[in-house]
Amino acid sequence: MNTVIEAILNRRSIRKYSEAPVRQEILSQIIEAGQYAPSGMNAQSWHFSVIQNREKLEALEETVYNALNRSEDPYLKKMGALSDFNYFYGAPVLVIISNAANSISLSPVSDAALAAGNMMLAAHALGLGSCWVHVLTRLREEPEVREAMSALGVPKGNVVCSALSIGYPEGPLPKAMDRREGTVNYVF
């Protein structure tokens, strides 16, 4: 089987990581894969904030927890009720992908999603795991979350579009879930 297709079919979302640090040269390859994603009008207006500091990750986790508990959104309130939940799954690396709010691209969120997909596949190919972390995009307008994003290097005027936890999986990869049927039709 083609190695790219094999990576796509075998990649899984990882929600439990070992504490092993990710070497800088490996992390750089993953980020570079994100930078080579397609973007609308080739704008490349994304920014990658790569957090590897455990204390900063824990502080961000606490900020997220507090913002969830103040939220009026029922889904977010439910997430906030999980006091022992680790929103970044204990990963040693969190990559926050933001994009310029005034990008010439017509779909900067899609551009960031393509970059995230590339990075997730690169992580898998290099023996690491990753998971798309959506909570920061849901909370990006909360004042304390915006302040935390600024402190973590998200440029002023950028919008948080996605985040990825990255690290070495602890334990075996989860089994793939069956794919839903009836999601494709061909027109000839």
PDB file of C-alpha atoms in Angstrom:
ATOM      1  CA  MET A   1       0.000   0.000   0.000  1.00  0.00           C
ATOM      2  CA  ASN A   2       1.149   3.553  -0.679  1.00  0.00           C
ATOM      3  CA  THR A   3       2.872   4.949   2.443  1.00  0.00           C
ATOM      4  CA  VAL A   4       0.856   8.186   2.452  1.00  0.00           C
ATOM      5  CA  ILE A   5      -2.450   6.318   2.207  1.00  0.00           C
ATOM      6  CA  GLU A   6      -1.269   3.860   4.853  1.00  0.00           C
ATOM      7  CA  ALA A   7      -0.492   6.765   7.218  1.00  0.00           C
ATOM      8  CA  ILE A   8      -3.932   8.266   6.582  1.00  0.00           C
ATOM      9  CA  LEU A   9      -5.701   4.961   7.265  1.00  0.00           C
ATOM     10  CA  ASN A  10      -3.662   4.122  10.380  1.00  0.00           C
ATOM     11  CA  ARG A  11      -3.494   7.511  12.124  1.00  0.00           C
ATOM     12  CA  ARG A  12      -5.579   7.687  15.297  1.00  0.00           C
ATOM     13  CA  SER A  13      -6.467  10.436  17.748  1.00  0.00           C
ATOM     14  CA  ILE A  14      -4.342   9.852  20.842  1.00  0.00           C
ATOM     15  CA  ARG A  15      -5.691  10.882  24.227  1.00  0.00           C
ATOM     16  CA  LYS A  16      -3.021   9.423  26.503  1.00  0.00           C
ATOM     17  CA  TYR A  17       0.647  10.333  26.189  1.00  0.00           C
ATOM     18  CA  SER A  18       3.891   9.311  27.833  1.00  0.00           C
ATOM     19  CA  GLU A  19       5.908  12.027  29.548  1.00  0.00           C
ATOM     20  CA  ALA A  20       8.778  11.566  27.082  1.00  0.00           C
ATOM     21  CA  PRO A  21       9.774  14.900  25.555  1.00  0.00           C
ATOM     22  CA  VAL A  22       9.607  15.376  21.800  1.00  0.00           C
ATOM     23  CA  ARG A  23      13.022  16.175  20.342  1.00  0.00           C
ATOM     24  CA  GLN A  24      13.233  19.578  18.664  1.00  0.00           C
ATOM     25  CA  GLU A  25      14.295  18.199  15.265  1.00  0.00           C
ATOM     26  CA  ILE A  26      11.244  15.913  15.194  1.00  0.00           C
ATOM     27  CA  LEU A  27       8.927  18.720  16.282  1.00  0.00           C
ATOM     28  CA  SER A  28      10.407  20.980  13.598  1.00  0.00           C
ATOM     29  CA  GLN A  29       9.566  18.397  10.932  1.00  0.00           C
ATOM     30  CA  ILE A  30       5.963  18.253  12.156  1.00  0.00           C
ATOM     31  CA  ILE A  31       5.626  22.046  12.103  1.00  0.00           C
ATOM     32  CA  GLU A  32       7.210  22.218   8.649  1.00  0.00           C
ATOM     33  CA  ALA A  33       4.597  19.728   7.385  1.00  0.00           C
ATOM     34  CA  GLY A  34       1.948  22.181   8.603  1.00  0.00           C
ATOM     35  CA  GLN A  35       3.649  25.059   6.821  1.00  0.00           C
ATOM     36  CA  TYR A  36       3.486  23.124   3.552  1.00  0.00           C
ATOM     37  CA  ALA A  37      -0.293  22.694   3.680  1.00  0.00           C
ATOM     38  CA  PRO A  38      -2.315  24.363   0.943  1.00  0.00           C
ATOM     39  CA  SER A  39      -3.911  27.694   1.792  1.00  0.00           C
ATOM     40  CA  GLY A  40      -6.433  29.860   0.000  1.00  0.00           C
ATOM     41  CA  MET A  41      -4.675  32.180  -2.466  1.00  0.00           C
ATOM     42  CA  ASN A  42      -1.428  30.758  -1.033  1.00  0.00           C
ATOM     43  CA  ALA A  43      -1.872  33.264   1.806  1.00  0.00           C
ATOM     44  CA  GLN A  44       0.035  31.144   4.341  1.00  0.00           C
ATOM     45  CA  SER A  45      -1.348  33.538   6.952  1.00  0.00           C
ATOM     46  CA  TRP A  46      -1.277  30.981   9.759  1.00  0.00           C
ATOM     47  CA  HIS A  47       0.834  31.126  12.890  1.00  0.00           C
ATOM     48  CA  PHE A  48       1.953  28.165  15.008  1.00  0.00           C
ATOM     49  CA  SER A  49       2.470  28.707  18.745  1.00  0.00           C
ATOM     50  CA  VAL A  50       4.319  25.634  20.026  1.00  0.00           C
ATOM     51  CA  ILE A  51       4.074  25.162  23.797  1.00  0.00           C
ATOM     52  CA  GLN A  52       6.436  22.658  25.411  1.00  0.00           C
ATOM     53  CA  ASN A  53       6.624  24.108  28.916  1.00  0.00           C
ATOM     54  CA  ARG A  54       4.670  21.917  31.382  1.00  0.00           C
ATOM     55  CA  GLU A  55       3.895  24.820  33.746  1.00  0.00           C
ATOM     56  CA  LYS A  56       2.514  26.940  30.905  1.00  0.00           C
ATOM     57  CA  LEU A  57       0.402  24.005  29.698  1.00  0.00           C
ATOM     58  CA  GLU A  58      -0.978  23.486  33.209  1.00  0.00           C
ATOM     59  CA  ALA A  59      -1.727  27.208  33.566  1.00  0.00           C
ATOM     60  CA  LEU A  60      -3.565  27.169  30.223  1.00  0.00           C
ATOM     61  CA  GLU A  61      -5.477  24.099  31.363  1.00  0.00           C
ATOM     62  CA  GLU A  62      -6.605  25.984  34.469  1.00  0.00           C
ATOM     63  CA  THR A  63      -7.622  28.999  32.357  1.00  0.00           C
ATOM     64  CA  VAL A  64      -9.690  26.700  30.129  1.00  0.00           C
ATOM     65  CA  TYR A  65     -11.309  25.029  33.142  1.00  0.00           C
ATOM     66  CA  ASN A  66     -12.275  28.395  34.669  1.00  0.00           C
ATOM     67  CA  ALA A  67     -13.634  29.732  31.361  1.00  0.00           C
ATOM     68  CA  LEU A  68     -15.709  26.588  30.847  1.00  0.00           C
ATOM     69  CA  ASN A  69     -17.242  26.915  34.283  1.00  0.00           C
ATOM     70  CA  ARG A  70     -18.261  30.525  33.622  1.00  0.00           C
ATOM     71  CA  SER A  71     -19.738  29.742  30.223  1.00  0.00           C
ATOM     72  CA  GLU A  72     -23.470  29.931  29.519  1.00  0.00           C
ATOM     73  CA  ASP A  73     -23.147  27.351  26.726  1.00  0.00           C
ATOM     74  CA  PRO A  74     -24.600  24.008  27.995  1.00  0.00           C
ATOM     75  CA  TYR A  75     -22.005  21.933  26.116  1.00  0.00           C
ATOM     76  CA  LEU A  76     -19.118  23.954  27.537  1.00  0.00           C
ATOM     77  CA  LYS A  77     -20.612  23.886  31.040  1.00  0.00           C
ATOM     78  CA  LYS A  78     -20.774  20.086  30.797  1.00  0.00           C
ATOM     79  CA  MET A  79     -17.080  19.994  29.831  1.00  0.00           C
ATOM     80  CA  GLY A  80     -16.256  22.286  32.749  1.00  0.00           C
ATOM     81  CA  ALA A  81     -17.985  19.923  35.165  1.00  0.00           C
ATOM     82  CA  LEU A  82     -15.281  17.337  34.463  1.00  0.00           C
ATOM     83  CA  SER A  83     -12.902  18.583  37.149  1.00  0.00           C
ATOM     84  CA  ASP A  84     -10.373  15.777  36.661  1.00  0.00           C
ATOM     85  CA  PHE A  85     -10.384  15.984  32.849  1.00  0.00           C
ATOM     86  CA  ASN A  86      -7.130  16.950  31.137  1.00  0.00           C
ATOM     87  CA  TYR A  87      -8.141  19.062  28.134  1.00  0.00           C
ATOM     88  CA  PHE A  88      -4.774  18.551  26.429  1.00  0.00           C
ATOM     89  CA  TYR A  89      -4.561  14.861  27.413  1.00  0.00           C
ATOM     90  CA  GLY A  90      -1.258  15.260  29.243  1.00  0.00           C
ATOM     91  CA  ALA A  91       0.650  15.768  25.995  1.00  0.00           C
ATOM     92  CA  PRO A  92       4.132  17.273  26.281  1.00  0.00           C
ATOM     93  CA  VAL A  93       3.429  19.566  23.297  1.00  0.00           C
ATOM     94  CA  LEU A  94       0.468  21.733  22.351  1.00  0.00           C
ATOM     95  CA  VAL A  95       0.443  23.524  18.997  1.00  0.00           C
ATOM     96  CA  ILE A  96      -2.028  26.394  18.751  1.00  0.00           C
ATOM     97  CA  ILE A  97      -2.813  27.259  15.138  1.00  0.00           C
ATOM     98  CA  SER A  98      -4.096  30.759  14.582  1.00  0.00           C
ATOM     99  CA  ASN A  99      -4.738  32.681  11.429  1.00  0.00           C
ATOM    100  CA  ALA A 100      -4.845  36.354  10.584  1.00  0.00           C
ATOM    101  CA  ALA A 101      -8.396  37.638  10.946  1.00  0.00           C
ATOM    102  CA  ASN A 102      -7.786  39.871   7.926  1.00  0.00           C
ATOM    103  CA  SER A 103      -6.203  37.156   5.753  1.00  0.00           C
ATOM    104  CA  ILE A 104      -6.660  37.435   1.989  1.00  0.00           C
ATOM    105  CA  SER A 105      -7.650  33.771   2.071  1.00  0.00           C
ATOM    106  CA  LEU A 106     -11.409  33.330   1.878  1.00  0.00           C
ATOM    107  CA  SER A 107     -11.287  30.506   4.415  1.00  0.00           C
ATOM    108  CA  PRO A 108      -8.510  30.952   6.988  1.00  0.00           C
ATOM    109  CA  VAL A 109     -10.129  28.380   9.305  1.00  0.00           C
ATOM    110  CA  SER A 110      -9.960  25.793   6.526  1.00  0.00           C
ATOM    111  CA  ASP A 111      -6.343  26.742   5.884  1.00  0.00           C
ATOM    112  CA  ALA A 112      -5.545  26.089   9.547  1.00  0.00           C
ATOM    113  CA  ALA A 113      -7.426  22.777   9.402  1.00  0.00           C
ATOM    114  CA  LEU A 114      -5.339  21.659   6.423  1.00  0.00           C
ATOM    115  CA  ALA A 115      -2.156  22.580   8.301  1.00  0.00           C
ATOM    116  CA  ALA A 116      -3.390  20.648  11.347  1.00  0.00           C
ATOM    117  CA  GLY A 117      -4.138  17.603   9.206  1.00  0.00           C
ATOM    118  CA  ASN A 118      -0.652  17.686   7.711  1.00  0.00           C
ATOM    119  CA  MET A 119       0.894  17.926  11.180  1.00  0.00           C
ATOM    120  CA  MET A 120      -1.200  15.041  12.515  1.00  0.00           C
ATOM    121  CA  LEU A 121      -0.100  12.829   9.614  1.00  0.00           C
ATOM    122  CA  ALA A 122       3.536  13.887  10.037  1.00  0.00           C
ATOM    123  CA  ALA A 123       3.387  13.125  13.768  1.00  0.00           C
ATOM    124  CA  HIS A 124       2.013   9.662  13.020  1.00  0.00           C
ATOM    125  CA  ALA A 125       4.667   9.015  10.364  1.00  0.00           C
ATOM    126  CA  LEU A 126       7.366   9.948  12.900  1.00  0.00           C
ATOM    127  CA  GLY A 127       6.023   7.609  15.600  1.00  0.00           C
ATOM    128  CA  LEU A 128       4.137  10.210  17.619  1.00  0.00           C
ATOM    129  CA  GLY A 129       0.466  10.659  18.332  1.00  0.00           C
ATOM    130  CA  SER A 130      -1.733  13.712  18.125  1.00  0.00           C
ATOM    131  CA  CYS A 131      -5.265  14.839  18.819  1.00  0.00           C
ATOM    132  CA  TRP A 132      -7.275  17.786  17.553  1.00  0.00           C
ATOM    133  CA  VAL A 133      -8.188  19.890  20.596  1.00  0.00           C
ATOM    134  CA  HIS A 134     -11.286  21.953  19.883  1.00  0.00           C
ATOM    135  CA  VAL A 135     -11.850  23.590  23.266  1.00  0.00           C
ATOM    136  CA  LEU A 136      -9.644  26.638  22.550  1.00  0.00           C
ATOM    137  CA  THR A 137     -11.599  27.505  19.415  1.00  0.00           C
ATOM    138  CA  ARG A 138     -14.845  27.377  21.387  1.00  0.00           C
ATOM    139  CA  LEU A 139     -13.403  29.641  24.090  1.00  0.00           C
ATOM    140  CA  ARG A 140     -11.269  31.974  21.965  1.00  0.00           C
ATOM    141  CA  GLU A 141     -13.445  35.041  22.647  1.00  0.00           C
ATOM    142  CA  GLU A 142     -13.313  34.659  26.443  1.00  0.00           C
ATOM    143  CA  PRO A 143     -11.149  37.493  27.835  1.00  0.00           C
ATOM    144  CA  GLU A 144      -8.935  35.269  30.000  1.00  0.00           C
ATOM    145  CA  VAL A 145      -8.383  32.838  27.115  1.00  0.00           C
ATOM    146  CA  ARG A 146      -7.484  35.703  24.755  1.00  0.00           C
ATOM    147  CA  GLU A 147      -5.026  36.983  27.353  1.00  0.00           C
ATOM    148  CA  ALA A 148      -3.497  33.501  27.693  1.00  0.00           C
ATOM    149  CA  MET A 149      -3.225  33.172  23.901  1.00  0.00           C
ATOM    150  CA  SER A 150      -1.414  36.502  23.716  1.00  0.00           C
ATOM    151  CA  ALA A 151       1.001  35.416  26.465  1.00  0.00           C
ATOM    152  CA  LEU A 152       1.690  32.219  24.488  1.00  0.00           C
ATOM    153  CA  GLY A 153       2.640  34.131  21.354  1.00  0.00           C
ATOM    154  CA  VAL A 154      -0.573  34.155  19.324  1.00  0.00           C
ATOM    155  CA  PRO A 155      -0.199  37.379  17.320  1.00  0.00           C
ATOM    156  CA  LYS A 156      -2.591  40.244  17.980  1.00  0.00           C
ATOM    157  CA  GLY A 157      -5.280  40.206  15.298  1.00  0.00           C
ATOM    158  CA  ASN A 158      -5.088  36.438  14.841  1.00  0.00           C
ATOM    159  CA  VAL A 159      -7.955  34.073  15.555  1.00  0.00           C
ATOM    160  CA  VAL A 160      -7.348  30.676  17.170  1.00  0.00           C
ATOM    161  CA  CYS A 161      -8.536  28.124  14.609  1.00  0.00           C
ATOM    162  CA  SER A 162      -7.359  24.835  16.089  1.00  0.00           C
ATOM    163  CA  ALA A 163      -4.914  23.219  18.466  1.00  0.00           C
ATOM    164  CA  LEU A 164      -3.128  19.885  18.509  1.00  0.00           C
ATOM    165  CA  SER A 165      -1.799  17.850  21.394  1.00  0.00           C
ATOM    166  CA  ILE A 166       1.338  15.987  20.307  1.00  0.00           C
ATOM    167  CA  GLY A 167       3.494  13.388  22.030  1.00  0.00           C
ATOM    168  CA  TYR A 168       4.422   9.731  22.219  1.00  0.00           C
ATOM    169  CA  PRO A 169       1.373   7.505  22.724  1.00  0.00           C
ATOM    170  CA  GLU A 170       1.168   5.659  26.006  1.00  0.00           C
ATOM    171  CA  GLY A 171       0.022   2.162  25.184  1.00  0.00           C
ATOM    172  CA  PRO A 172      -1.151   0.679  21.910  1.00  0.00           C
ATOM    173  CA  LEU A 173      -2.939   2.735  19.266  1.00  0.00           C
ATOM    174  CA  PRO A 174      -6.719   2.517  19.538  1.00  0.00           C
ATOM    175  CA  LYS A 175      -8.549   0.379  17.006  1.00  0.00           C
ATOM    176  CA  ALA A 176     -10.118   2.260  14.115  1.00  0.00           C
ATOM    177  CA  MET A 177     -13.834   2.823  14.407  1.00  0.00           C
ATOM    178  CA  ASP A 178     -15.911   1.464  11.560  1.00  0.00           C
ATOM    179  CA  ARG A 179     -16.580   4.031   8.876  1.00  0.00           C
ATOM    180  CA  ARG A 180     -20.198   5.052   8.402  1.00  0.00           C
ATOM    181  CA  GLU A 181     -21.844   3.712   5.296  1.00  0.00           C
ATOM    182  CA  GLY A 182     -23.819   5.782   2.826  1.00  0.00           C
ATOM    183  CA  THR A 183     -21.518   8.801   2.908  1.00  0.00           C
ATOM    184  CA  VAL A 184     -20.349   8.585  -0.721  1.00  0.00           C
ATOM    185  CA  ASN A 185     -22.102   8.647  -4.055  1.00  0.00           C
ATOM    186  CA  TYR A 186     -20.550   8.626  -7.501  1.00  0.00           C
ATOM    187  CA  VAL A 187     -22.079  10.453 -10.444  1.00  0.00           C
ATOM    188  CA  PHE A 188     -21.153   9.183 -13.912  1.00  0.00           C
TER     189      PHE A 188
END
